[in-house]
Short mmCIF file of C-alpha atoms in Angstrom, two decimals:
data_model
loop_
_atom_site.label_atom_id
_atom_site.label_comp_id
_atom_site.label_asym_id
_atom_site.label_seq_id
_atom_site.Cartn_x
_atom_site.Cartn_y
_atom_site.Cartn_z
CA MET A 23 144.14 143.55 111.39
CA LEU A 24 144.46 140.83 109.26
CA GLN A 25 142.52 138.12 111.74
CA VAL A 26 139.46 140.48 112.27
CA ALA A 27 139.41 141.35 108.21
CA ALA A 28 139.07 137.50 107.75
CA GLN A 29 136.50 136.98 110.25
CA ILE A 30 135.02 140.15 109.20
CA GLU A 31 134.98 138.08 105.18
CA ASN A 32 133.59 135.04 107.07
CA VAL A 33 130.74 136.23 108.22
CA ARG A 34 129.84 137.81 104.84
CA GLN A 35 130.12 134.55 103.17
CA GLU A 36 128.08 133.09 105.64
CA THR A 37 125.76 135.52 105.28
CA ARG A 38 125.75 135.20 101.72
CA GLN A 39 125.40 131.28 102.05
CA LYS A 40 122.08 132.06 104.02
CA LYS A 41 120.67 134.18 101.59
CA ARG A 42 121.24 131.77 98.78
CA GLN A 43 119.97 128.90 100.86
CA MET A 44 116.72 130.68 101.84
CA ALA A 45 116.47 132.24 98.23
CA MET A 46 116.42 128.54 96.61
CA ALA A 47 113.78 127.22 99.49
CA MET A 48 111.62 129.93 98.79
CA ARG A 49 111.91 129.13 95.05
CA ASN A 50 111.51 125.45 95.51
CA LYS A 51 108.07 126.55 97.48
CA GLN A 52 107.04 128.77 95.07
CA LEU A 53 108.02 125.50 92.17
CA ARG A 54 105.91 123.45 94.29
CA GLU A 55 102.92 125.29 94.32
CA MET A 56 103.08 125.52 91.04
CA GLY A 57 103.30 121.46 90.34
CA MET A 58 106.51 122.20 89.53
CA GLN A 59 110.47 121.04 90.64
CA MET A 60 113.89 121.75 90.04
CA GLY A 61 115.96 119.16 88.17
CA LYS A 62 119.69 117.83 89.01
CA SER A 63 120.63 119.90 86.14
CA GLY A 64 118.70 123.37 87.42
CA GLU A 65 116.04 123.05 84.70
CA VAL A 66 112.63 123.73 85.64
CA LYS A 67 110.04 120.92 84.95
CA VAL A 68 106.69 119.56 86.01
CA ALA A 69 106.20 117.92 89.00
CA HIS A 70 104.60 114.13 89.18
CA ARG A 71 101.40 114.78 90.68
CA ARG A 72 100.83 112.36 93.85
CA ILE A 73 98.87 113.90 96.77
CA ALA A 74 102.52 114.31 99.14
CA ASN A 75 103.83 116.58 96.40
CA GLU A 76 100.65 118.86 97.10
CA PRO A 77 101.13 121.89 99.42
CA ALA A 78 99.05 122.60 102.15
CA LEU A 79 95.96 124.33 101.91
CA GLU A 80 94.33 125.89 104.49
CA GLY A 81 91.05 125.13 105.05
CA VAL A 82 90.81 121.96 103.05
CA VAL A 83 91.33 118.66 105.12
CA ASP A 84 92.37 116.82 101.56
CA PRO A 85 94.24 118.70 98.67
CA LEU A 86 93.13 115.86 96.38
CA ALA A 87 89.77 117.81 97.02
CA SER A 88 90.73 121.19 96.15
CA CYS A 89 90.38 123.08 93.02
CA CYS A 90 93.85 123.73 91.56
CA ILE A 91 92.98 127.24 90.38
CA CYS A 92 90.76 128.59 93.19
CA ARG A 93 92.16 126.06 96.02
CA GLU A 94 88.41 125.69 97.44
CA PRO A 95 86.70 122.53 98.34
CA LEU A 96 85.65 120.81 94.78
CA PHE A 97 82.51 119.05 96.28
CA HIS A 98 80.81 120.73 98.54
CA GLY A 99 78.08 123.82 97.25
CA THR A 100 76.58 123.89 93.59
CA ARG A 101 79.99 124.31 91.49
CA VAL A 102 80.74 121.80 89.06
CA ALA A 103 83.77 119.73 89.30
CA ALA A 104 85.66 118.38 86.39
CA ALA A 105 88.97 116.42 85.94
CA TYR A 106 91.52 117.62 83.35
CA ALA A 107 91.96 114.47 80.95
CA PHE A 108 92.87 113.82 77.66
CA ALA A 109 90.80 111.89 75.13
CA SER A 110 91.06 110.15 72.03
CA PRO A 111 89.28 108.12 69.58
CA LEU A 112 88.64 104.48 69.35
CA PRO A 113 89.25 102.58 65.88
CA GLY A 114 86.17 100.66 65.10
CA GLU A 115 83.10 100.83 63.47
CA SER A 116 80.24 101.41 66.37
CA ARG A 117 77.29 103.58 65.81
CA VAL A 118 78.61 105.51 68.48
CA PRO A 119 81.96 107.21 68.76
CA GLN A 120 84.10 105.90 71.02
CA LEU A 121 86.74 107.24 73.09
CA ALA A 122 89.58 106.30 75.09
CA THR A 123 90.67 108.77 78.12
CA VAL A 124 93.65 109.35 80.44
CA SER A 125 93.91 111.67 83.44
CA GLN A 126 96.56 112.89 85.70
CA MET A 127 93.80 113.91 87.77
CA VAL A 128 94.27 117.35 88.15
CA MET A 129 91.19 118.45 89.34
CA VAL A 130 89.02 122.52 88.60
CA HIS A 131 85.59 124.03 89.42
CA ILE A 132 84.69 124.44 85.48
CA ASP A 133 83.65 128.08 86.30
CA CYS A 134 87.27 128.77 87.51
CA HIS A 135 88.81 127.25 84.44
CA GLN A 136 86.72 128.91 82.05
CA ASN A 137 87.17 132.22 83.91
CA ALA A 138 90.94 131.36 83.79
CA ILE A 139 90.94 130.59 79.81
CA ARG A 140 89.41 134.01 79.62
CA ARG A 141 91.75 136.03 81.25
CA SER A 142 94.86 134.42 79.66
CA GLY A 143 96.62 136.26 76.74
CA GLY A 144 98.12 134.42 73.88
CA GLY A 145 94.87 135.28 71.28
CA ARG A 146 93.30 132.80 69.12
CA ASN A 147 95.81 131.06 68.17
CA VAL A 148 96.39 129.64 71.30
CA ASP A 149 94.00 127.47 72.20
CA GLU A 150 91.67 126.55 75.21
CA TRP A 151 93.66 123.56 76.08
CA SER A 152 97.55 125.12 75.81
CA LYS A 153 96.39 127.81 78.00
CA ALA A 154 94.65 125.28 80.93
CA SER A 155 98.12 123.88 80.95
CA LEU A 156 99.28 127.28 82.48
CA HIS A 157 97.20 126.74 85.74
CA ASN A 158 97.20 122.96 85.96
CA ALA A 159 100.52 121.74 86.89
CA GLY A 160 101.34 121.50 83.41
CA ALA A 161 98.78 118.32 83.09
CA LYS A 162 98.02 118.82 79.18
CA CYS A 163 94.89 118.17 78.08
CA ASN A 164 92.25 118.12 75.23
CA VAL A 165 88.77 117.37 77.78
CA LEU A 166 87.63 118.05 81.01
CA THR A 167 85.29 115.18 82.43
CA PRO A 168 82.33 116.12 84.89
CA ILE A 169 82.44 114.93 88.05
CA ALA A 170 78.71 113.62 89.14
CA SER A 171 79.03 114.81 93.04
CA GLY A 172 77.90 117.68 94.66
CA SER A 173 74.46 119.92 94.10
CA ALA A 174 75.57 121.41 90.90
CA SER A 175 71.96 122.55 88.79
CA GLU A 176 70.32 120.39 86.03
CA ALA A 177 71.07 123.01 83.76
CA ASP A 178 75.35 123.43 84.84
CA TRP A 179 75.64 120.01 84.87
CA THR A 180 73.98 119.77 81.48
CA ALA A 181 76.42 122.08 79.94
CA ALA A 182 79.29 120.44 81.70
CA VAL A 183 78.67 116.77 79.91
CA ASN A 184 77.89 118.33 76.46
CA ARG A 185 81.44 119.87 76.12
CA SER A 186 83.05 118.85 73.08
CA PHE A 187 86.08 116.47 73.07
CA SER A 188 89.24 116.90 70.20
CA GLU A 189 91.19 113.98 69.08
CA ALA A 190 94.82 114.16 70.97
CA SER A 191 95.16 111.82 73.76
CA GLN A 192 98.03 111.67 76.24
CA GLY A 193 99.22 111.92 79.36
CA GLY A 194 98.57 110.60 83.20
CA GLY A 195 100.39 107.34 85.53
CA ARG A 196 98.77 104.30 86.83
CA GLU A 197 97.63 105.61 89.99
CA SER A 198 95.93 108.76 88.54
CA ASN A 199 94.35 106.90 85.93
CA ALA A 200 93.06 104.48 88.79
CA GLN A 201 91.82 107.12 90.62
CA TYR A 202 90.30 108.55 87.57
CA LEU A 203 88.07 105.14 86.80
CA ALA A 204 86.21 106.64 89.92
CA VAL A 205 85.40 109.67 87.80
CA LEU A 206 84.26 107.91 84.71
CA HIS A 207 82.17 105.46 86.65
CA LEU A 208 80.07 108.32 88.47
CA LEU A 209 79.95 109.87 85.27
CA ALA A 210 78.32 107.01 83.20
CA LEU A 211 75.87 105.94 85.90
CA SER A 212 74.70 109.38 85.68
CA LEU A 213 74.10 109.49 82.12
CA PRO A 214 71.03 107.86 80.43
CA ALA A 215 71.27 104.22 79.76
CA ASP A 216 72.61 103.08 76.37
CA ASP A 217 73.09 99.57 74.71
CA LEU A 218 76.69 100.18 74.06
CA PRO A 219 78.46 97.01 72.25
CA THR A 220 81.15 95.78 74.42
CA ARG A 221 84.52 94.72 72.58
CA ASN A 222 85.80 91.89 73.87
CA ALA A 223 85.76 89.60 76.77
CA ARG A 224 87.87 92.01 78.69
CA HIS A 225 85.46 94.74 78.26
CA ARG A 226 82.68 92.19 79.45
CA VAL A 227 84.22 91.88 82.41
CA MET A 228 84.99 95.37 83.24
CA SER A 229 81.41 96.74 82.49
CA PHE A 230 80.38 94.38 85.82
CA LEU A 231 81.66 97.59 87.63
CA MET A 232 78.75 99.57 86.09
CA THR A 233 76.09 97.09 86.49
CA GLU A 234 76.85 95.41 89.90
CA LEU A 235 75.10 97.30 92.32
CA THR A 236 76.68 96.17 96.09
CA VAL A 237 80.06 93.91 96.27
CA GLU A 238 77.63 90.94 97.85
CA SER A 239 76.33 90.54 94.55
CA TRP A 240 79.70 90.72 92.72
CA ARG A 241 81.17 88.25 95.34
CA GLU A 242 77.87 85.61 94.47
CA GLN A 243 79.10 85.32 90.84
CA ARG A 244 82.67 86.28 90.56
CA VAL A 245 83.73 82.71 89.62
CA ASP A 246 80.89 82.49 87.03
CA VAL A 247 82.29 86.44 85.67
CA LEU A 248 85.71 84.58 85.01
CA ARG A 249 84.61 81.58 83.79
CA ALA A 250 81.90 83.29 81.24
CA ALA A 251 84.74 85.66 80.20
CA LEU A 252 87.52 82.77 79.52
CA SER A 253 85.34 80.24 78.00
CA ASP A 254 84.41 84.17 75.49
CA SER A 255 88.52 83.98 74.68
CA SER A 256 87.96 80.84 73.38
CA THR A 257 85.02 81.23 71.29
CA GLU A 258 86.71 84.26 70.14
CA GLY A 259 89.22 81.74 68.43
CA HIS A 260 92.34 82.38 71.25
CA ASP A 261 94.21 80.08 72.55
CA SER A 262 93.60 78.36 76.03
CA THR A 263 97.08 79.13 77.34
CA TRP A 264 97.88 80.87 80.65
CA GLU A 265 99.84 83.70 78.67
CA THR A 266 97.39 83.97 76.26
CA LEU A 267 94.31 84.08 78.94
CA ARG A 268 96.15 85.89 81.28
CA PRO A 269 94.86 89.50 80.05
CA ILE A 270 91.89 88.53 81.29
CA CYS A 271 92.60 86.81 84.55
CA LEU A 272 93.75 90.38 85.33
CA THR A 273 91.36 92.45 84.18
CA TRP A 274 88.87 89.97 86.34
CA ALA A 275 91.45 90.40 89.07
CA PHE A 276 91.62 94.11 88.71
CA VAL A 277 87.39 94.42 89.39
CA ASP A 278 87.70 91.83 91.95
CA LEU A 279 90.31 93.60 94.24
CA TYR A 280 88.23 97.17 93.12
CA PHE A 281 85.12 96.01 94.53
CA ASN A 282 86.21 94.73 97.90
CA ASP A 283 89.23 96.76 98.31
CA VAL A 284 87.76 99.81 96.79
CA ILE A 285 84.77 100.40 96.72
CA PRO A 286 82.69 98.27 98.88
CA ILE A 287 79.16 99.20 98.21
CA ASP A 288 76.73 98.19 101.18
CA SER A 289 73.91 99.84 99.71
CA ASP A 290 71.42 99.48 96.70
CA ASP A 291 72.01 103.67 95.93
CA ARG A 292 75.16 102.94 94.51
CA MET A 293 74.97 106.35 92.85
CA GLU A 294 74.63 107.93 96.52
CA TRP A 295 77.38 105.46 97.67
CA LEU A 296 79.79 106.37 95.28
CA GLN A 297 79.25 109.96 95.19
CA THR A 298 79.38 109.95 99.47
CA HIS A 299 82.47 107.97 99.38
CA LEU A 300 84.35 109.65 96.55
CA LEU A 301 87.31 111.24 98.14
CA ASP A 302 87.74 107.89 100.20
CA THR A 303 87.34 106.04 96.79
CA LEU A 304 90.59 108.35 95.47
CA ARG A 305 92.43 107.94 98.64
CA LYS A 306 92.33 103.98 98.70
CA THR A 307 93.31 103.77 94.84
CA SER A 308 96.90 104.37 95.52
CA VAL A 309 97.10 101.38 97.82
CA PHE A 310 95.03 99.46 96.01
CA VAL A 311 97.25 99.87 92.57
CA LYS A 312 100.63 99.35 94.42
CA LYS A 313 99.31 95.79 96.17
CA PHE A 314 97.95 94.66 92.47
CA ASP A 315 100.93 95.80 91.05
CA GLU A 316 103.08 93.88 93.58
CA GLN A 317 100.66 91.00 94.36
CA ILE A 318 98.68 90.31 91.30
CA ALA A 319 99.83 91.42 88.25
CA VAL A 320 103.54 89.30 88.63
CA LEU A 321 101.15 85.87 89.62
CA SER A 322 103.00 83.08 86.35
CA SER A 323 100.70 80.57 86.27
CA ILE A 324 97.17 79.39 86.95
CA ASP A 325 97.90 77.83 90.13
CA ALA A 326 99.17 80.73 91.65
CA PHE A 327 96.60 83.27 90.57
CA ALA A 328 93.92 80.82 91.65
CA GLU A 329 95.53 80.30 95.44
CA LYS A 330 96.49 84.46 95.42
CA MET A 331 92.78 85.03 94.35
CA ASP A 332 90.96 82.21 96.44
CA LEU A 333 89.37 80.79 93.26
CA PRO A 334 88.76 77.10 93.10
CA ILE A 335 91.12 75.87 90.57
CA ASP A 336 89.02 72.73 89.48
CA GLN A 337 86.36 74.78 88.21
CA ILE A 338 88.91 76.68 86.19
CA SER A 339 91.69 74.71 85.33
CA SER A 340 89.65 73.13 82.28
CA LEU A 341 89.21 76.27 80.51
CA PHE A 342 93.05 76.15 79.96
CA GLY A 343 95.27 74.00 77.64
CA ALA A 344 98.14 71.98 78.84
CA SER A 345 100.67 74.64 79.38
CA GLY A 346 98.49 76.80 81.54
CA ASP A 347 100.83 76.60 84.19
CA ALA A 348 104.01 77.39 82.08
CA ASP A 349 105.43 80.30 83.32
CA VAL A 350 105.35 83.68 81.35
#
């Protein structure tokens, strides 16, 4: 009898253990679907948003292309899509207010966002962005950056780009913010042209992402752009050492690698090319960030930089001082 009782107790224990495991698995699945995860101490926290963490969605090939609320495709039909982002004002005396934005690249249909906000509780004491964090995997935000893709009506698009910014800013990692660049690129090209001031040599290098039509056009003048940027820096009163000029070199390398590896535009209609290849651009960005961090950002001398970026050292070495080859 004792042996039978022990066997029964073992079965009960195994049953309880299996039920606990099944309950935990179901809980983890539900957390993943909400963009959250269980911490080591049992606490629930927001998961880092990487494509590999996204739940599988029926009927959607790429999770990155789905609305975080309705889970339907973002870039089909006439609905306006947007990315949740943070914005903060840049200091300066520009005639036009300038903002810096970052993003975790959680994307949504704007009408889904508006409907979710209306349905959320909290009353007037809870602002729009606090409510938004309830359905966007906890991505803190204070602005929706519209994505210039799809076939939205002129009225819907105008309403989207005229939404206001608030002043707080935070959030997003290197990969998501590099992906966010594709959204900003499309947005900038879709807005009326304006001669905004470029703040320094690095900003002038980045502006080539907005002005170059094709990757071939960039390749034809890439060395001249770098030389001009380095020369600009010296006229602004900066030293000509590798350590001082390294940020400009890395900014130029970012643009060069981005053109060649992420947006190799081969069409004169740049806007159409970027819209057509938006998802491909977002996917390529993950590899781009890894390559930039591991192969370019670690370069410690002008010689190593020139060799890696396939630059004629004799055309740029004169722009560096005697310590140009010193390790950083």
